[in-house]
Amino acid sequence: MRIDLHTHSSLSDGTDSPAELLATARAAGLDVVALTDHDTTAGWAAAEAARPAGLTVVPGMELSCRWFPPDAPPISVHLLGYLFDPLHPAFAAERARLRDERLARAERIVEALAADGYPVVWAELVAHADGGVVGRPHVAGALVRAGVVDSVDAAFGTLLHHRSPYYVAKADTDVREGIALVRAAGGVPVFAHGLATSRGRIVGDDAIAAMAAAGLLGLEVDHPDHTEEARVHLRGLAADLDLLVTGSSDYHGSNKRTPIGTCTTDPAQFERLLAAGTGTAPLRD
Ligand code: AMP
Ligand code: FE
Ligand code: FE
Ligand code: ZN
């Protein structure tokens, strides 16, 4: 059994449509794939319609959150949620708020770039996003199309990284509130790429313990952005806190170079996740 529990389609900042993503998953030999677009469930219906026989699809999403340390600025954290009820009103409203927040923030980034002479145009970016939830990869795409940089990676490396003068933070959900919403909707909250230092400041063990106390059920341990040391540390925390352990590629199509299935989840851990999720059923034969 090969299980990849974290992927993005063109409904957020990946480049494959849900149907293309599932075909890619099948061709890569996966048995289970979760669709976890940022702050949206908009791809679930297309995934259900296009699911190839024999492939299990886990409906999910990745919620944009923040941890508030007692004595330091907030830290961006990503929360994966699986098998929740997409119609749970408070959770659906919070996802909608985050999508609005993303649009306003991306527009501010584009305006700041344009004010400094970079030839990026907000309407062009929006048209190109084609209804997908907008993120920095869309700004990166606009910079590539404008000829400013020659790749999405180069755009992040020069103009869009979290220390850039063009970086704008978003008003993300307090992660404890995010965990509570996923649980209230019958879902399984898993802390995504928790020790990925390339993405900015990371939280301490105290935060992970507090998240567990708030109802977190799992840690994403095997992730392309985690060092071996980070994986060992997270595996130990998961054992101490009785959290399930996942592994995933965080596939984004051609917006990142990581192939689907790069990291995978142990079948016994996947069974724990299935047992905990009651808000919606996995899609399978
Ligand atoms: P945002 O959610 O708008 O802050 O954008 C973050 C997204 O950009 C995440 O999905 C990351 O996976 C992606 N990302 C971050 N760094 C890079 C990079 N160097 N190359 C491509 N994508 C990246
Ligand atoms: Fe992304
Ligand atoms: Fe993420
Ligand atoms: Zn992701």
mmCIF file of N, CA, C and O and ligand atoms in Angstrom, residues 13 38 102 105 135-137 152-153 156 170 199 252 255-256, ligand 1:
data_model
loop_
_atom_site.group_PDB
_atom_site.id
_atom_site.type_symbol
_atom_site.label_atom_id
_atom_site.label_comp_id
_atom_site.label_asym_id
_atom_site.label_seq_id
_atom_site.Cartn_x
_atom_site.Cartn_y
_atom_site.Cartn_z
ATOM 1 N N ASP A 13 -3.005 26.087 -5.152
ATOM 2 C CA ASP A 13 -1.777 26.524 -5.821
ATOM 3 C C ASP A 13 -0.978 25.392 -6.466
ATOM 4 O O ASP A 13 0.211 25.534 -6.702
ATOM 5 N N HIS A 38 -5.344 24.328 -0.271
ATOM 6 C CA HIS A 38 -5.327 25.344 0.784
ATOM 7 C C HIS A 38 -6.711 25.975 0.956
ATOM 8 O O HIS A 38 -7.256 26.583 0.029
ATOM 9 N N ARG A 102 -6.637 35.838 1.616
ATOM 10 C CA ARG A 102 -5.582 35.506 0.656
ATOM 11 C C ARG A 102 -5.618 36.430 -0.562
ATOM 12 O O ARG A 102 -4.579 36.867 -1.055
ATOM 13 N N ARG A 105 -4.431 39.957 0.376
ATOM 14 C CA ARG A 105 -2.987 39.953 0.658
ATOM 15 C C ARG A 105 -2.175 39.801 -0.637
ATOM 16 O O ARG A 105 -1.179 40.503 -0.845
ATOM 17 N N GLY A 135 -2.444 32.067 -3.934
ATOM 18 C CA GLY A 135 -1.325 32.079 -2.999
ATOM 19 C C GLY A 135 -0.096 32.667 -3.663
ATOM 20 O O GLY A 135 -0.141 33.052 -4.850
ATOM 21 N N ARG A 136 1.008 32.717 -2.898
ATOM 22 C CA ARG A 136 2.237 33.250 -3.483
ATOM 23 C C ARG A 136 2.669 32.526 -4.761
ATOM 24 O O ARG A 136 3.246 33.164 -5.643
ATOM 25 N N PRO A 137 2.419 31.209 -4.907
ATOM 26 C CA PRO A 137 2.798 30.583 -6.181
ATOM 27 C C PRO A 137 2.135 31.250 -7.394
ATOM 28 O O PRO A 137 2.708 31.268 -8.488
ATOM 29 N N VAL A 152 9.291 29.470 -10.881
ATOM 30 C CA VAL A 152 8.593 29.714 -9.620
ATOM 31 C C VAL A 152 9.595 29.691 -8.472
ATOM 32 O O VAL A 152 9.555 30.542 -7.566
ATOM 33 N N ASP A 153 10.506 28.723 -8.504
ATOM 34 C CA ASP A 153 11.544 28.642 -7.468
ATOM 35 C C ASP A 153 12.349 29.933 -7.393
ATOM 36 O O ASP A 153 12.636 30.438 -6.293
ATOM 37 N N PHE A 156 10.423 32.689 -5.665
ATOM 38 C CA PHE A 156 10.457 32.553 -4.202
ATOM 39 C C PHE A 156 11.839 32.908 -3.664
ATOM 40 O O PHE A 156 11.956 33.550 -2.615
ATOM 41 N N LYS A 170 -0.675 37.025 6.297
ATOM 42 C CA LYS A 170 -2.133 36.947 6.247
ATOM 43 C C LYS A 170 -2.666 36.784 7.674
ATOM 44 O O LYS A 170 -1.976 36.264 8.537
ATOM 45 N N ARG A 199 10.644 27.344 5.618
ATOM 46 C CA ARG A 199 9.418 28.128 5.434
ATOM 47 C C ARG A 199 9.298 29.289 6.404
ATOM 48 O O ARG A 199 8.308 30.002 6.381
ATOM 49 N N HIS A 252 2.643 19.781 -5.679
ATOM 50 C CA HIS A 252 2.025 21.008 -6.210
ATOM 51 C C HIS A 252 2.085 21.036 -7.746
ATOM 52 O O HIS A 252 2.087 22.123 -8.335
ATOM 53 N N ASN A 255 4.479 23.551 -9.973
ATOM 54 C CA ASN A 255 4.874 24.692 -9.126
ATOM 55 C C ASN A 255 5.986 24.318 -8.150
ATOM 56 O O ASN A 255 6.564 25.192 -7.505
ATOM 57 N N LYS A 256 6.222 23.010 -7.978
ATOM 58 C CA LYS A 256 7.337 22.546 -7.141
ATOM 59 C C LYS A 256 7.939 21.361 -7.863
ATOM 60 O O LYS A 256 7.282 20.718 -8.668
HETATM 61 P P1 AMP B 1 1.079 31.276 0.691
HETATM 62 O O1 AMP B 1 0.209 30.177 1.227
HETATM 63 O O2 AMP B 1 0.385 32.154 -0.256
HETATM 64 O O3 AMP B 1 1.859 32.003 1.755
HETATM 65 O O4 AMP B 1 2.182 30.559 -0.211
HETATM 66 C C1 AMP B 1 2.892 29.477 0.297
HETATM 67 C C2 AMP B 1 2.911 28.407 -0.737
HETATM 68 O O5 AMP B 1 4.052 28.591 -1.546
HETATM 69 C C3 AMP B 1 3.001 27.019 -0.113
HETATM 70 O O6 AMP B 1 2.054 26.177 -0.714
HETATM 71 C C4 AMP B 1 4.359 26.553 -0.461
HETATM 72 O O7 AMP B 1 4.318 25.191 -0.736
HETATM 73 C C5 AMP B 1 4.730 27.356 -1.682
HETATM 74 N N1 AMP B 1 6.173 27.615 -1.705
HETATM 75 C C6 AMP B 1 6.923 28.076 -0.698
HETATM 76 N N2 AMP B 1 8.220 28.177 -1.073
HETATM 77 C C7 AMP B 1 8.279 27.766 -2.363
HETATM 78 C C8 AMP B 1 9.332 27.638 -3.324
HETATM 79 N N3 AMP B 1 10.592 27.936 -3.022
HETATM 80 N N4 AMP B 1 9.024 27.204 -4.549
HETATM 81 C C9 AMP B 1 7.756 26.898 -4.848
HETATM 82 N N5 AMP B 1 6.717 26.995 -3.998
HETATM 83 C C10 AMP B 1 6.979 27.418 -2.764
#
